[in-house]
Short mmCIF file of C-alpha atoms in Angstrom, two decimals:
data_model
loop_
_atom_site.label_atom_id
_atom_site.label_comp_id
_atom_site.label_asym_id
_atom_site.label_seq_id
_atom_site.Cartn_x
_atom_site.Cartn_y
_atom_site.Cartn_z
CA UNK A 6 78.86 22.94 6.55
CA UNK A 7 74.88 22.36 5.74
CA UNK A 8 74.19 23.98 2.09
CA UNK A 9 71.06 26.57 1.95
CA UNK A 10 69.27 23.79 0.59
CA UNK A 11 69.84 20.95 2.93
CA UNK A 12 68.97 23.30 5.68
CA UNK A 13 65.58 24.20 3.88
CA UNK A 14 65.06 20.23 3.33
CA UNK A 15 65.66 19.42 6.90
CA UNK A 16 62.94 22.24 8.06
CA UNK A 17 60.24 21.03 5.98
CA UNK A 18 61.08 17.51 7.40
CA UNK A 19 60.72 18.08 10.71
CA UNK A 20 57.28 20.21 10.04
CA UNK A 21 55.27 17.14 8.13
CA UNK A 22 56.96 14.85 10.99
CA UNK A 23 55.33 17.51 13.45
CA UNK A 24 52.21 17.48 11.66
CA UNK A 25 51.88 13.71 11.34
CA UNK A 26 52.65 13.56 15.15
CA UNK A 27 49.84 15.80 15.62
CA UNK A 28 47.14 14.56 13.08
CA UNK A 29 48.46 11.21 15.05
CA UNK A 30 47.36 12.01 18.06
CA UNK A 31 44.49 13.83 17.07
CA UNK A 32 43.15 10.22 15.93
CA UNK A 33 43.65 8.46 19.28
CA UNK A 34 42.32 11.33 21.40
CA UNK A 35 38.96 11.05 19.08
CA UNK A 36 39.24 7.36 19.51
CA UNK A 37 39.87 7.40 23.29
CA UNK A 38 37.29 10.52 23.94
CA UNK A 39 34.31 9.50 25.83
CA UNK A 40 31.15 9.25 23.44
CA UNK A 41 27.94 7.76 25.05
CA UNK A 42 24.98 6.06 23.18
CA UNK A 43 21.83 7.02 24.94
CA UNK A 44 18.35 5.33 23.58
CA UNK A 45 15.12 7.40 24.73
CA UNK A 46 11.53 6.96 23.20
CA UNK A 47 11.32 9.16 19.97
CA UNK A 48 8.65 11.24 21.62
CA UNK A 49 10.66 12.99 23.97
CA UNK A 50 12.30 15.31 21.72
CA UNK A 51 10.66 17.44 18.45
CA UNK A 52 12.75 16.56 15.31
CA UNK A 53 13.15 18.90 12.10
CA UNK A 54 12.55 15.57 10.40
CA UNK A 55 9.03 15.63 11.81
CA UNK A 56 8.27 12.10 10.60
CA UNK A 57 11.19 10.79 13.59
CA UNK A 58 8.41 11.85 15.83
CA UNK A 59 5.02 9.97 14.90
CA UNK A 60 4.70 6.53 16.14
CA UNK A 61 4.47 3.86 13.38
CA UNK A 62 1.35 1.11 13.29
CA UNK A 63 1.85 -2.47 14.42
CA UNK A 64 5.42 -1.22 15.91
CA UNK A 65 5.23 -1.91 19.21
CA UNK A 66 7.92 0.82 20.12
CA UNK A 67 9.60 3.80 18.72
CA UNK A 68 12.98 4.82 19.71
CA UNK A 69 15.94 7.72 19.25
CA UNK A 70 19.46 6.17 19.18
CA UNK A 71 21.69 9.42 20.46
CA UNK A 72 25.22 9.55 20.27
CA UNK A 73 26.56 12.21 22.19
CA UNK A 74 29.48 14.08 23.88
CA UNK A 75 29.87 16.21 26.82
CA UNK A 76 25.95 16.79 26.79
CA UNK A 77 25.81 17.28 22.69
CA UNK A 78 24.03 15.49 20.52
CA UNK A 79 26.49 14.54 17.56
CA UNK A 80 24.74 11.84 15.61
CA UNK A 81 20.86 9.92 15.71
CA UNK A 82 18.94 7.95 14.07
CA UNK A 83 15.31 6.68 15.16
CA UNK A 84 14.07 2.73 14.62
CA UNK A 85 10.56 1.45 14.87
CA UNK A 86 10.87 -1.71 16.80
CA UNK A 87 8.67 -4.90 15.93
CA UNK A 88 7.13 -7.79 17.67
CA UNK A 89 9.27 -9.72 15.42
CA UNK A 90 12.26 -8.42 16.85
CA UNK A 91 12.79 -5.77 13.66
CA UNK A 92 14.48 -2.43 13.89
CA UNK A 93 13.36 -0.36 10.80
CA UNK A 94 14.54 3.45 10.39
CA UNK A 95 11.44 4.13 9.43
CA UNK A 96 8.81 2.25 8.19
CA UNK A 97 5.76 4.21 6.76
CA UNK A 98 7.92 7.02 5.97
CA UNK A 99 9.73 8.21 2.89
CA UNK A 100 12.87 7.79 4.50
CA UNK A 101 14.42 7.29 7.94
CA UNK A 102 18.80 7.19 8.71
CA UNK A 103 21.36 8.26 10.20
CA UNK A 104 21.92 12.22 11.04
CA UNK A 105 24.91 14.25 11.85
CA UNK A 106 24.00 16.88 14.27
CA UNK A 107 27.31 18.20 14.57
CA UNK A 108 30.61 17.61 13.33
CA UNK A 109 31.40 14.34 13.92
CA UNK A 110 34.94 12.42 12.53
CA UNK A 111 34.73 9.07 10.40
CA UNK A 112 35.87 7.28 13.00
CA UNK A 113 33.63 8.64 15.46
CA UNK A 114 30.84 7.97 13.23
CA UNK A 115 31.90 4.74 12.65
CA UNK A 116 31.96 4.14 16.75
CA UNK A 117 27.81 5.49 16.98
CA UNK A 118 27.24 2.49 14.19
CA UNK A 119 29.11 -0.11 16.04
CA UNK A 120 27.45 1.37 19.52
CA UNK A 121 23.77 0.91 17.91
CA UNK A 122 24.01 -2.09 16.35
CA UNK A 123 25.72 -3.76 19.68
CA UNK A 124 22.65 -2.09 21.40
CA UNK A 125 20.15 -3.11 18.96
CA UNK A 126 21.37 -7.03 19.34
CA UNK A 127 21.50 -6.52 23.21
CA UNK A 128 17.89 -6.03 22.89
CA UNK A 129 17.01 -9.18 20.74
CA UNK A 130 16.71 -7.61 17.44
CA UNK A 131 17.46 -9.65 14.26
CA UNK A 132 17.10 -7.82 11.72
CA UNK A 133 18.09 -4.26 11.03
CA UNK A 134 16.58 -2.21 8.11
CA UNK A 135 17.39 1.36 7.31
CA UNK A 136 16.78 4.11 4.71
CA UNK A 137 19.38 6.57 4.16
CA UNK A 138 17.88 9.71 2.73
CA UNK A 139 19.15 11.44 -0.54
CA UNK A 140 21.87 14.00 -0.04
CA UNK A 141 20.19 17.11 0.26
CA UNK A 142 18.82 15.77 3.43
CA UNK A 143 21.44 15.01 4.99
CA UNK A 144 25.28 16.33 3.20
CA UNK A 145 27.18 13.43 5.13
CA UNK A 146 25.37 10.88 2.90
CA UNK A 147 28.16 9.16 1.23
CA UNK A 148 29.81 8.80 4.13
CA UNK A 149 27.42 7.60 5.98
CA UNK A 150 26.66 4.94 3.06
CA UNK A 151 30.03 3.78 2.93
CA UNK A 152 30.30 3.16 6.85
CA UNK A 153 27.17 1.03 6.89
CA UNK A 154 28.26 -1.37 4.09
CA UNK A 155 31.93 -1.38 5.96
CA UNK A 156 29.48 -2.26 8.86
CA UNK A 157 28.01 -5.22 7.00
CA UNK A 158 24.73 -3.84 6.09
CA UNK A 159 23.78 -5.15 2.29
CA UNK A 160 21.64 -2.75 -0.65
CA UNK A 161 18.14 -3.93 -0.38
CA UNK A 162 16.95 -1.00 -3.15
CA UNK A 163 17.84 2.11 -4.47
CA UNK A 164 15.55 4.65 -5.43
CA UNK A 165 16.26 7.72 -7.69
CA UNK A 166 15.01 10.99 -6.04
CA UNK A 167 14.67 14.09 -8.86
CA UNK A 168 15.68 18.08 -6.93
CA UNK A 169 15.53 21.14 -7.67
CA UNK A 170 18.24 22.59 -5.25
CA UNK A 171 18.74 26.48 -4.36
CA UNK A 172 16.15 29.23 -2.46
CA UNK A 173 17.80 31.84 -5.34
CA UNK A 174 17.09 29.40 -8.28
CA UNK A 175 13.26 28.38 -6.84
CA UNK A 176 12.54 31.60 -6.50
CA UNK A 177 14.05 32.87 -10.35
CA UNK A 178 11.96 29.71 -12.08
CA UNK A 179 8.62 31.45 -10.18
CA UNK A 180 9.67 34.79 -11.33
CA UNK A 181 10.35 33.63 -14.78
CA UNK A 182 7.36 31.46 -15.07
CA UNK A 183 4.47 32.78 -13.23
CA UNK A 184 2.88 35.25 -15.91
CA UNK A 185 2.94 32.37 -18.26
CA UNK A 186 1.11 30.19 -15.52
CA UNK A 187 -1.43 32.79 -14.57
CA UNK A 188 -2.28 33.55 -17.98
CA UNK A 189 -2.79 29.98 -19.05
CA UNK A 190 -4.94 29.37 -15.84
CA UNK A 191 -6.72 32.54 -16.41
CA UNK A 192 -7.36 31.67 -20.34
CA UNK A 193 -8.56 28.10 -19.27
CA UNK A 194 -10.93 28.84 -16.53
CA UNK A 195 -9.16 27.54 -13.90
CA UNK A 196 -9.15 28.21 -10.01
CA UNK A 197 -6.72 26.89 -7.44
CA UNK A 198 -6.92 26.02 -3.68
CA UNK A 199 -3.85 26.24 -2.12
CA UNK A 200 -2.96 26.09 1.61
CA UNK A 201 -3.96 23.62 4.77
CA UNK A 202 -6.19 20.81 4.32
CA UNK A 203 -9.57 21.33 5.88
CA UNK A 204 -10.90 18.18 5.11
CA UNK A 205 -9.66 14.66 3.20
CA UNK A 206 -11.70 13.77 0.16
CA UNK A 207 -9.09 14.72 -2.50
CA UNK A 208 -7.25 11.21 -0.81
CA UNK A 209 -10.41 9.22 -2.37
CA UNK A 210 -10.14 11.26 -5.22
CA UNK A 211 -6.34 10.56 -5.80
CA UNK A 212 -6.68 7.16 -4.69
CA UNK A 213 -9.19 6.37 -7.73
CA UNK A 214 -7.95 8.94 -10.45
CA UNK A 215 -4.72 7.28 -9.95
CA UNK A 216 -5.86 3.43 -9.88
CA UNK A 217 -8.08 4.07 -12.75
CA UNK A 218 -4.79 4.72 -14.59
CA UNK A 219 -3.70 1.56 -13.24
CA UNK A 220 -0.94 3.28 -10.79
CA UNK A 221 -0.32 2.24 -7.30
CA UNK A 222 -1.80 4.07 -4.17
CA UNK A 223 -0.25 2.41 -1.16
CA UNK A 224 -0.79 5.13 1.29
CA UNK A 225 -2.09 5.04 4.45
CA UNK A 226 -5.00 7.43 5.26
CA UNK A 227 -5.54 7.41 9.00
CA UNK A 228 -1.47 7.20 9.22
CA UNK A 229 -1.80 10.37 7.09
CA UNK A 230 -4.93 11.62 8.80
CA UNK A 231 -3.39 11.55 12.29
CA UNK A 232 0.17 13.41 11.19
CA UNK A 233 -1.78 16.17 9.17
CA UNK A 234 -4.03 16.48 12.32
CA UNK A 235 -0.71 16.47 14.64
CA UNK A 236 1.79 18.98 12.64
CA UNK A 237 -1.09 20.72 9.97
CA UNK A 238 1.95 23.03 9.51
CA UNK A 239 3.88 20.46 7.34
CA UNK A 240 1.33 19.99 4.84
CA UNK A 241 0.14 21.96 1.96
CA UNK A 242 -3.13 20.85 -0.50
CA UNK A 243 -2.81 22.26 -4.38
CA UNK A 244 -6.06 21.49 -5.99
CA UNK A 245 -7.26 22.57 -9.63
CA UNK A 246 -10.66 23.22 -9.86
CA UNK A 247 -12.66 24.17 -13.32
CA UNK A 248 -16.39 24.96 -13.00
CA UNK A 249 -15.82 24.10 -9.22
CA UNK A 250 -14.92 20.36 -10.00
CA UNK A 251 -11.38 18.92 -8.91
CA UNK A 252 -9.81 17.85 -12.16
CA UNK A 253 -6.21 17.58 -10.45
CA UNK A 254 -4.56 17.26 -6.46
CA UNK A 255 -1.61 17.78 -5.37
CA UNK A 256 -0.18 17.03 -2.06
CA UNK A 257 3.14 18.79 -0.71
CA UNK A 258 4.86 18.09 2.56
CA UNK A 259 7.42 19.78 4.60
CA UNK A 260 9.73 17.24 5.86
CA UNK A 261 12.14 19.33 6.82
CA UNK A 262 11.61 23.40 7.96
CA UNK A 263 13.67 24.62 4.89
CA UNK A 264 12.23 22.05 2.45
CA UNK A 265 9.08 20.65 0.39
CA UNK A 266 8.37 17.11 -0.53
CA UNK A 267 5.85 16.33 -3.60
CA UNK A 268 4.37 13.49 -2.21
CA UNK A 269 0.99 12.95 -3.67
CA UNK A 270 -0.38 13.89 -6.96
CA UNK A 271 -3.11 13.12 -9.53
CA UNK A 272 -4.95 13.88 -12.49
CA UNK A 273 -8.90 13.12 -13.11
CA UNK A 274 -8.75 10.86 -15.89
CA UNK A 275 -11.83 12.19 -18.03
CA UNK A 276 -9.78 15.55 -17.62
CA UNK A 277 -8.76 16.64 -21.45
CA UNK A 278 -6.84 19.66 -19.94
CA UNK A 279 -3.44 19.58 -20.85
CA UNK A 280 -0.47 19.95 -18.85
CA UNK A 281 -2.44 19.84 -15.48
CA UNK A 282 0.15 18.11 -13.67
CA UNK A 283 2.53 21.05 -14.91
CA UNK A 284 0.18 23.69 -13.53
CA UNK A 285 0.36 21.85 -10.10
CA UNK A 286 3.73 21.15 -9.71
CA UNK A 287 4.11 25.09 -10.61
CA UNK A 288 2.17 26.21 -7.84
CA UNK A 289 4.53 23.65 -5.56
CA UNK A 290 7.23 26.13 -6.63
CA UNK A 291 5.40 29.05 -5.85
CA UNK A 292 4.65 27.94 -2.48
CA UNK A 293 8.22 26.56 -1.58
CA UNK A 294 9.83 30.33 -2.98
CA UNK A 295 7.53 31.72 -0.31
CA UNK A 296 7.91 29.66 2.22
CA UNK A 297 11.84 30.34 1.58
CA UNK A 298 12.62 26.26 0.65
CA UNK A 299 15.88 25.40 0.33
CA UNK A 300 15.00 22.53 -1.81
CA UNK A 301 12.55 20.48 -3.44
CA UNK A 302 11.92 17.08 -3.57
CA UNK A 303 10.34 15.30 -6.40
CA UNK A 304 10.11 12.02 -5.15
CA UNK A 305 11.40 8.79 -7.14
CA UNK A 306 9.83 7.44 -10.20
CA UNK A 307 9.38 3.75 -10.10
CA UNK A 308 6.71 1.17 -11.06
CA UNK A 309 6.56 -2.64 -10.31
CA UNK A 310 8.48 -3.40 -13.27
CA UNK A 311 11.63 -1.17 -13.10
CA UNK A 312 12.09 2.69 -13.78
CA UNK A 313 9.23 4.51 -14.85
CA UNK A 314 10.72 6.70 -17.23
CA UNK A 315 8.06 8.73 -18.84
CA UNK A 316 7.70 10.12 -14.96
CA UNK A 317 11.48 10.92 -14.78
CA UNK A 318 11.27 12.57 -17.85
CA UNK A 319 8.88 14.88 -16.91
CA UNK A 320 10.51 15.79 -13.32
CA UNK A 321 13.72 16.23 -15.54
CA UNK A 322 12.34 19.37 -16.49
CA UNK A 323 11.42 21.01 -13.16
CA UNK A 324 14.91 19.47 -11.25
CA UNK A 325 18.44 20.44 -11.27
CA UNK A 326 20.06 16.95 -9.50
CA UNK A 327 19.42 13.34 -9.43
CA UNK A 328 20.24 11.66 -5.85
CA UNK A 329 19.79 8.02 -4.80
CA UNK A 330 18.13 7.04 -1.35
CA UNK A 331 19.58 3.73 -0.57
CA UNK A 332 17.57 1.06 1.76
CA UNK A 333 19.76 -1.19 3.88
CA UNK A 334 19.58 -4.58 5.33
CA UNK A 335 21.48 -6.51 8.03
CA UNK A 336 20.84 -9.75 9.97
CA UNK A 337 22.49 -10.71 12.73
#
């Protein structure tokens, strides 16, 4: 007769032998389930990345790689397409990639890769080039990193993005800090301007304080002209003024609804006010906390030569995380 024990041994046998069965079978029914790749132009649809929606220049096309079930959208990504038979996810943009709409397995994730880049070669493309946005954008990121180099996509760069994560923690440092703020701008004479852009001069202005410094300004202004003109929402001008002269800009963006972007700042270099860029970058808080961010993004810090490290130093002190946004190549 079976002791107590070997009966307890034999249950617990048969229930992971169950389970495997299951899990099992789980796996071939999401391998066997019908997924379908549909391409439309990048137009059709509104994006909370609004970026996936403006056309790129010299691209001739623009389109949204869909990978869906039963009607649902469970994974995109968008590519500009070239005349040199180039798919780039996107170009002209901080960041393009791939997105997870819903839940979506590894192996079904892996499937929407395959079922792009088969689609992307069916149409003549060579090369395929895409930026995977920093985690915060988009939580399946290592995932999704790890599938595209099993895919055979190579690092082309990495780029190290400074955050300050949390609505509750955005809106504490603005609490915390905003008496001191006021009180030093109040002290110093100092006015701000912040909300929509009315007109574009501050880009001159940034473009020159900032090259007189002997920093790069490799923006685009009608690109930039045309999106603030097409979502004006999405954009936000900080400006410090003293005896009504600009001495500092500062350019936020809304990639996403729930987040902000610093994207373009400077400082008038015969300014001898201190901690300007501090004061700016302040108000950014202020603005996120009330426009209920989830996040912020403070951009990377790099120069020609290699990590700019006085820059990351000061973002260190307004962020709370460091994430990577990783470019990737592959030929075919």
């Amino acid at each position: 007769m079976p002791s107590f024990w070997d009966l307890v041994t034999e249950y617990f046998q048969k229930k992971i032998s169950s389970e495997k069965k299951t899990t099992l079978e789980a796996y071939k029914k999401e391998i066997t389930d019908s997924h379908e790749l549909h391409v439309v132009s990048s137009k059709e649809e509104s994006h909370g990345y609004f970026l996936r929606n403006c056309c790129t220049v010299g691209f001739i096309d623009q389109l949204d790689f869909r990978w869906s079930k039963r009607g649902k959208i469970k994974a995109s990504i968008t590519f500009a397409i070239s005349a040199d038979s180039e798919a780039v996810s996107l170009p002209q943009s901080p960041f393009g990639g791939v997105y997870l709409e819903e839940s979506l397995s590894s192996v079904g994730l892996e499937a929407f890769i395959q079922a792009f880049l088969e689609e992307l070669k069916h149409r003549g493309i060579k090369t395929v080039r895409i930026i995977q946005p920093p985690k915060p954008y988009e939580s399946n990121f290592d995932l999704i990193n790890y599938l595209l180099f099993k895919a055979g996509f190579k690092q082309d760069s990495v780029l190290s993005h400074h955050f300050f994560l949390g609505k509750k923690k955005i809106k504490k440092l603005v609490k915390k800090g905003q008496s001191k703020y006021q009180s030093k701008a109040r002290d110093l004479g100092i006015r701000f301007h912040i909300g929509s852009i009315q007109n574009f001069g501050f880009l001159q202005e940034i473009r020159i304080w900032n090259q007189s410094k002997g920093y790069e300004s490799n923006f685009d202004d009608k690109r930039l002209i045309s999106q603030v003109s097409e979502f004006p929402e999405r954009y936000f001008l900080i400006s410090l003024k003293k005896d009504g002269n600009p001495i500092a800009h500062t350019l936020g963006v809304k990639l996403f609804p729930d987040s902000f972007y610093y994207y373009l700042s400077a400082i008038h270099p015969k300014s001898t006010l201190k901690n300007a860029g501090e004061m700016c970058l302040f108000q950014l808080f202020q603005l996120a906390a009330e426009q209920n961010a989830n996040f912020i993004d403070l951009g990377s810090s790099d120069t020609a030569s290699g990590a700019n490290h006085s820059l990351m130093f000061f973002k260190s002190r307004f962020s709370n995380d460091i994430c990577n946004k990783i470019s990737w190549v592959l030929n075919f």
